[in-house]
Amino acid sequence: PPPTAINTGLPRPPFEEISMPIPKPKKNENKQDFISRCIETLTKDKKDEFPSAKQRAAVCYSQWDEHEKSKKD
């Protein structure tokens, strides 16, 4: 049988589908530009993984928050 995703029993997607990373803010990119780019990228490349627009927005805002937090460390 084909390999399955952990704990779901569902077939695992091909490697290229799971290797696309969630976008990270670019140097000197402002919040609005990053959030727009991130949501657009997730909508295009990860809609199966994040079917809800709210979910995609939450992931992007979380990425931004992590980026800002890492700048303070």
CSV table of N, CA, C and O in Angstrom, one decimal:
chain,number,residue,atom,x,y,z
A,1,PRO,N,0.8,-1.2,0.0
A,1,PRO,CA,0.0,0.0,0.0
A,1,PRO,C,0.9,1.3,0.0
A,1,PRO,O,2.0,1.2,0.5
A,2,PRO,N,0.3,2.4,-0.5
A,2,PRO,CA,1.1,3.6,-0.5
A,2,PRO,C,1.3,4.2,0.9
A,2,PRO,O,0.6,3.8,1.8
A,3,PRO,N,2.4,5.0,1.1
A,3,PRO,CA,2.6,5.5,2.4
A,3,PRO,C,1.5,6.5,2.8
A,3,PRO,O,0.8,7.0,1.9
A,4,THR,N,1.2,6.6,4.1
A,4,THR,CA,0.1,7.5,4.5
A,4,THR,C,0.6,8.6,5.4
A,4,THR,O,1.7,8.5,5.9
A,5,ALA,N,-0.2,9.6,5.4
A,5,ALA,CA,0.1,10.8,6.3
A,5,ALA,C,0.0,10.3,7.7
A,5,ALA,O,-0.8,9.5,8.1
A,6,ILE,N,0.8,10.9,8.6
A,6,ILE,CA,0.8,10.5,10.0
A,6,ILE,C,-0.5,10.6,10.6
A,6,ILE,O,-1.1,11.7,10.5
A,7,ASN,N,-1.0,9.6,11.3
A,7,ASN,CA,-2.2,9.6,12.1
A,7,ASN,C,-3.5,9.9,11.3
A,7,ASN,O,-4.6,10.1,11.9
A,8,THR,N,-3.5,10.0,10.0
A,8,THR,CA,-4.7,10.3,9.3
A,8,THR,C,-5.2,9.1,8.5
A,8,THR,O,-6.4,9.0,8.2
A,9,GLY,N,-4.3,8.2,8.1
A,9,GLY,CA,-4.7,7.1,7.2
A,9,GLY,C,-4.9,7.5,5.8
A,9,GLY,O,-5.2,6.7,4.9
A,10,LEU,N,-4.8,8.8,5.5
A,10,LEU,CA,-4.9,9.3,4.2
A,10,LEU,C,-3.6,9.1,3.4
A,10,LEU,O,-2.6,9.2,4.0
A,11,PRO,N,-3.7,9.0,2.1
A,11,PRO,CA,-2.5,8.9,1.3
A,11,PRO,C,-1.7,10.2,1.5
A,11,PRO,O,-2.2,11.3,1.6
A,12,ARG,N,-0.4,10.0,1.6
A,12,ARG,CA,0.5,11.1,1.7
A,12,ARG,C,0.7,11.8,0.3
A,12,ARG,O,0.8,11.1,-0.7
A,13,PRO,N,0.6,13.2,0.3
A,13,PRO,CA,0.8,13.8,-1.0
A,13,PRO,C,2.2,13.6,-1.5
A,13,PRO,O,3.1,13.4,-0.8
A,14,PRO,N,2.4,13.8,-2.9
A,14,PRO,CA,3.7,13.7,-3.4
A,14,PRO,C,4.7,14.6,-2.8
A,14,PRO,O,4.3,15.7,-2.3
A,15,PHE,N,6.0,14.3,-2.7
A,15,PHE,CA,6.9,15.1,-2.0
A,15,PHE,C,6.9,16.6,-2.4
A,15,PHE,O,7.0,17.4,-1.5
A,16,GLU,N,6.8,16.9,-3.7
A,16,GLU,CA,6.8,18.3,-4.1
A,16,GLU,C,5.7,19.1,-3.5
A,16,GLU,O,5.8,20.3,-3.3
A,17,GLU,N,4.6,18.4,-3.2
A,17,GLU,CA,3.5,19.2,-2.6
A,17,GLU,C,3.7,19.5,-1.1
A,17,GLU,O,3.2,20.5,-0.6
A,18,ILE,N,4.4,18.7,-0.4
A,18,ILE,CA,4.7,18.9,1.0
A,18,ILE,C,6.0,19.7,1.3
A,18,ILE,O,6.2,20.1,2.4
A,19,SER,N,6.8,19.9,0.2
A,19,SER,CA,8.1,20.5,0.4
A,19,SER,C,8.0,22.1,0.3
A,19,SER,O,8.9,22.8,0.6
A,20,MET,N,6.9,22.6,-0.2
A,20,MET,CA,6.7,24.0,-0.4
A,20,MET,C,6.6,24.7,0.9
A,20,MET,O,5.6,24.4,1.6
A,21,PRO,N,7.6,25.5,1.3
A,21,PRO,CA,7.5,26.1,2.7
A,21,PRO,C,6.5,27.2,2.7
A,21,PRO,O,6.1,27.8,1.7
A,22,ILE,N,6.1,27.5,4.0
A,22,ILE,CA,5.2,28.7,4.2
A,22,ILE,C,6.1,29.9,4.1
A,22,ILE,O,7.3,29.9,4.5
A,23,PRO,N,5.7,30.9,3.4
A,23,PRO,CA,6.5,32.1,3.1
A,23,PRO,C,7.0,32.8,4.4
A,23,PRO,O,6.3,32.7,5.5
A,24,LYS,N,8.2,33.4,4.4
A,24,LYS,CA,8.7,34.1,5.5
A,24,LYS,C,8.9,35.6,5.0
A,24,LYS,O,9.1,35.8,3.8
A,25,PRO,N,8.8,36.5,5.9
A,25,PRO,CA,9.0,37.9,5.5
A,25,PRO,C,10.4,38.1,4.9
A,25,PRO,O,11.4,37.6,5.4
A,26,LYS,N,10.5,38.9,3.8
A,26,LYS,CA,11.8,39.2,3.2
A,26,LYS,C,12.3,40.4,4.0
A,26,LYS,O,11.6,41.2,4.6
A,27,LYS,N,13.6,40.6,3.9
A,27,LYS,CA,14.3,41.7,4.5
A,27,LYS,C,13.7,43.0,4.0
A,27,LYS,O,13.5,43.2,2.8
A,28,ASN,N,13.4,43.9,4.9
A,28,ASN,CA,12.8,45.2,4.6
A,28,ASN,C,11.3,45.1,4.0
A,28,ASN,O,10.8,46.1,3.5
A,29,GLU,N,10.7,44.0,4.1
A,29,GLU,CA,9.3,43.9,3.6
A,29,GLU,C,8.4,44.3,4.8
A,29,GLU,O,8.6,43.9,5.9
A,30,ASN,N,7.4,45.2,4.4
A,30,ASN,CA,6.5,45.7,5.5
A,30,ASN,C,5.4,44.6,5.7
A,30,ASN,O,5.2,43.7,4.9
A,31,LYS,N,4.7,44.8,6.8
A,31,LYS,CA,3.7,43.8,7.3
A,31,LYS,C,2.6,43.6,6.2
A,31,LYS,O,2.3,42.5,5.9
A,32,GLN,N,2.1,44.7,5.7
A,32,GLN,CA,1.0,44.6,4.7
A,32,GLN,C,1.4,43.9,3.5
A,32,GLN,O,0.7,43.0,3.0
A,33,ASP,N,2.6,44.2,3.0
A,33,ASP,CA,3.1,43.6,1.8
A,33,ASP,C,3.3,42.1,2.0
A,33,ASP,O,3.0,41.2,1.2
A,34,PHE,N,3.9,41.7,3.2
A,34,PHE,CA,4.2,40.3,3.5
A,34,PHE,C,2.8,39.6,3.6
A,34,PHE,O,2.7,38.5,3.0
A,35,ILE,N,1.9,40.1,4.4
A,35,ILE,CA,0.6,39.4,4.6
A,35,ILE,C,-0.1,39.1,3.2
A,35,ILE,O,-0.5,38.0,2.9
A,36,SER,N,-0.1,40.1,2.3
A,36,SER,CA,-0.7,40.0,1.0
A,36,SER,C,0.0,38.9,0.2
A,36,SER,O,-0.6,38.0,-0.4
A,37,ARG,N,1.4,38.9,0.2
A,37,ARG,CA,2.1,38.0,-0.6
A,37,ARG,C,1.9,36.6,0.0
A,37,ARG,O,1.8,35.6,-0.7
A,38,CYS,N,2.0,36.5,1.3
A,38,CYS,CA,1.8,35.2,2.0
A,38,CYS,C,0.5,34.5,1.7
A,38,CYS,O,0.4,33.4,1.3
A,39,ILE,N,-0.6,35.3,1.9
A,39,ILE,CA,-2.0,34.8,1.6
A,39,ILE,C,-2.1,34.4,0.2
A,39,ILE,O,-2.6,33.3,-0.1
A,40,GLU,N,-1.6,35.2,-0.7
A,40,GLU,CA,-1.6,34.8,-2.1
A,40,GLU,C,-0.9,33.5,-2.4
A,40,GLU,O,-1.4,32.6,-3.1
A,41,THR,N,0.3,33.4,-1.8
A,41,THR,CA,1.1,32.1,-2.0
A,41,THR,C,0.4,30.9,-1.4
A,41,THR,O,0.3,29.9,-2.1
A,42,LEU,N,-0.2,31.1,-0.2
A,42,LEU,CA,-0.9,29.9,0.4
A,42,LEU,C,-2.1,29.6,-0.4
A,42,LEU,O,-2.5,28.4,-0.5
A,43,THR,N,-2.8,30.6,-0.9
A,43,THR,CA,-4.0,30.3,-1.7
A,43,THR,C,-3.7,29.5,-3.0
A,43,THR,O,-4.4,28.6,-3.4
A,44,LYS,N,-2.5,29.9,-3.6
A,44,LYS,CA,-2.1,29.2,-4.8
A,44,LYS,C,-1.5,27.8,-4.5
A,44,LYS,O,-1.8,26.9,-5.2
A,45,ASP,N,-0.7,27.7,-3.5
A,45,ASP,CA,0.1,26.5,-3.4
A,45,ASP,C,-0.3,25.6,-2.2
A,45,ASP,O,0.1,24.4,-2.2
A,46,LYS,N,-1.1,26.1,-1.3
A,46,LYS,CA,-1.4,25.3,-0.1
A,46,LYS,C,-2.9,25.3,0.2
A,46,LYS,O,-3.3,25.1,1.4
A,47,LYS,N,-3.7,25.5,-0.8
A,47,LYS,CA,-5.2,25.6,-0.5
A,47,LYS,C,-5.7,24.3,0.1
A,47,LYS,O,-6.6,24.3,0.9
A,48,ASP,N,-5.2,23.1,-0.3
A,48,ASP,CA,-5.6,21.8,0.2
A,48,ASP,C,-5.2,21.7,1.7
A,48,ASP,O,-6.0,21.2,2.5
A,49,GLU,N,-4.1,22.2,2.0
A,49,GLU,CA,-3.6,22.2,3.4
A,49,GLU,C,-4.3,23.2,4.3
A,49,GLU,O,-4.6,22.9,5.5
A,50,PHE,N,-4.6,24.4,3.7
A,50,PHE,CA,-5.3,25.4,4.5
A,50,PHE,C,-6.5,25.9,3.6
A,50,PHE,O,-6.5,26.9,3.0
A,51,PRO,N,-7.6,25.1,3.7
A,51,PRO,CA,-8.8,25.4,2.8
A,51,PRO,C,-9.5,26.7,3.2
A,51,PRO,O,-10.1,27.3,2.3
A,52,SER,N,-9.5,27.1,4.4
A,52,SER,CA,-10.2,28.3,4.8
A,52,SER,C,-9.3,29.5,4.7
A,52,SER,O,-8.1,29.6,5.1
A,53,ALA,N,-9.9,30.6,4.1
A,53,ALA,CA,-9.2,31.9,4.0
A,53,ALA,C,-8.8,32.4,5.4
A,53,ALA,O,-7.7,33.0,5.5
A,54,LYS,N,-9.6,32.2,6.4
A,54,LYS,CA,-9.2,32.6,7.7
A,54,LYS,C,-8.0,31.9,8.2
A,54,LYS,O,-7.1,32.4,8.9
A,55,GLN,N,-7.9,30.6,7.9
A,55,GLN,CA,-6.8,29.8,8.3
A,55,GLN,C,-5.5,30.3,7.6
A,55,GLN,O,-4.5,30.4,8.3
A,56,ARG,N,-5.6,30.6,6.3
A,56,ARG,CA,-4.4,31.1,5.6
A,56,ARG,C,-4.0,32.4,6.2
A,56,ARG,O,-2.8,32.6,6.4
A,57,ALA,N,-4.9,33.3,6.5
A,57,ALA,CA,-4.6,34.6,7.1
A,57,ALA,C,-3.9,34.4,8.5
A,57,ALA,O,-2.9,35.0,8.8
A,58,ALA,N,-4.4,33.5,9.3
A,58,ALA,CA,-3.9,33.2,10.6
A,58,ALA,C,-2.4,32.7,10.5
A,58,ALA,O,-1.6,33.1,11.3
A,59,VAL,N,-2.2,31.8,9.6
A,59,VAL,CA,-0.8,31.3,9.4
A,59,VAL,C,0.1,32.5,9.0
A,59,VAL,O,1.2,32.6,9.6
A,60,CYS,N,-0.3,33.3,8.1
A,60,CYS,CA,0.5,34.4,7.7
A,60,CYS,C,0.8,35.4,8.8
A,60,CYS,O,1.9,35.9,9.0
A,61,TYR,N,-0.3,35.8,9.6
A,61,TYR,CA,-0.1,36.7,10.7
A,61,TYR,C,0.9,36.1,11.7
A,61,TYR,O,1.7,36.7,12.3
A,62,SER,N,0.8,34.8,11.9
A,62,SER,CA,1.6,34.1,12.9
A,62,SER,C,3.1,34.1,12.4
A,62,SER,O,4.0,34.3,13.2
A,63,GLN,N,3.3,33.9,11.1
A,63,GLN,CA,4.6,34.0,10.5
A,63,GLN,C,5.2,35.4,10.7
A,63,GLN,O,6.4,35.6,11.1
A,64,TRP,N,4.4,36.4,10.5
A,64,TRP,CA,4.8,37.8,10.8
A,64,TRP,C,5.2,38.0,12.2
A,64,TRP,O,6.3,38.6,12.5
A,65,ASP,N,4.4,37.5,13.1
A,65,ASP,CA,4.6,37.7,14.5
A,65,ASP,C,5.9,37.0,15.0
A,65,ASP,O,6.7,37.6,15.7
A,66,GLU,N,6.2,35.8,14.4
A,66,GLU,CA,7.4,35.1,14.7
A,66,GLU,C,8.6,35.9,14.2
A,66,GLU,O,9.7,36.0,14.8
A,67,HIS,N,8.5,36.5,13.0
A,67,HIS,CA,9.5,37.3,12.4
A,67,HIS,C,9.8,38.5,13.3
A,67,HIS,O,11.0,38.8,13.5
A,68,GLU,N,8.8,39.2,13.7
A,68,GLU,CA,9.0,40.4,14.6
A,68,GLU,C,9.7,40.0,15.9
A,68,GLU,O,10.5,40.6,16.4
A,69,LYS,N,9.2,38.8,16.5
A,69,LYS,CA,9.7,38.4,17.8
A,69,LYS,C,11.2,38.0,17.6
A,69,LYS,O,12.0,38.3,18.5
A,70,SER,N,11.6,37.4,16.5
A,70,SER,CA,13.0,37.0,16.3
A,70,SER,C,13.9,38.2,16.1
A,70,SER,O,15.1,38.1,16.4
A,71,LYS,N,13.4,39.3,15.6
A,71,LYS,CA,14.2,40.5,15.5
A,71,LYS,C,14.6,41.1,16.9
A,71,LYS,O,15.6,41.8,17.0
A,72,LYS,N,13.7,40.9,17.9
A,72,LYS,CA,14.0,41.4,19.2
A,72,LYS,C,15.0,40.6,20.0
A,72,LYS,O,15.6,41.1,20.9
A,73,ASP,N,15.1,39.3,19.6
A,73,ASP,CA,16.0,38.4,20.4
A,73,ASP,C,17.5,38.7,20.1
A,73,ASP,O,17.9,39.2,19.1
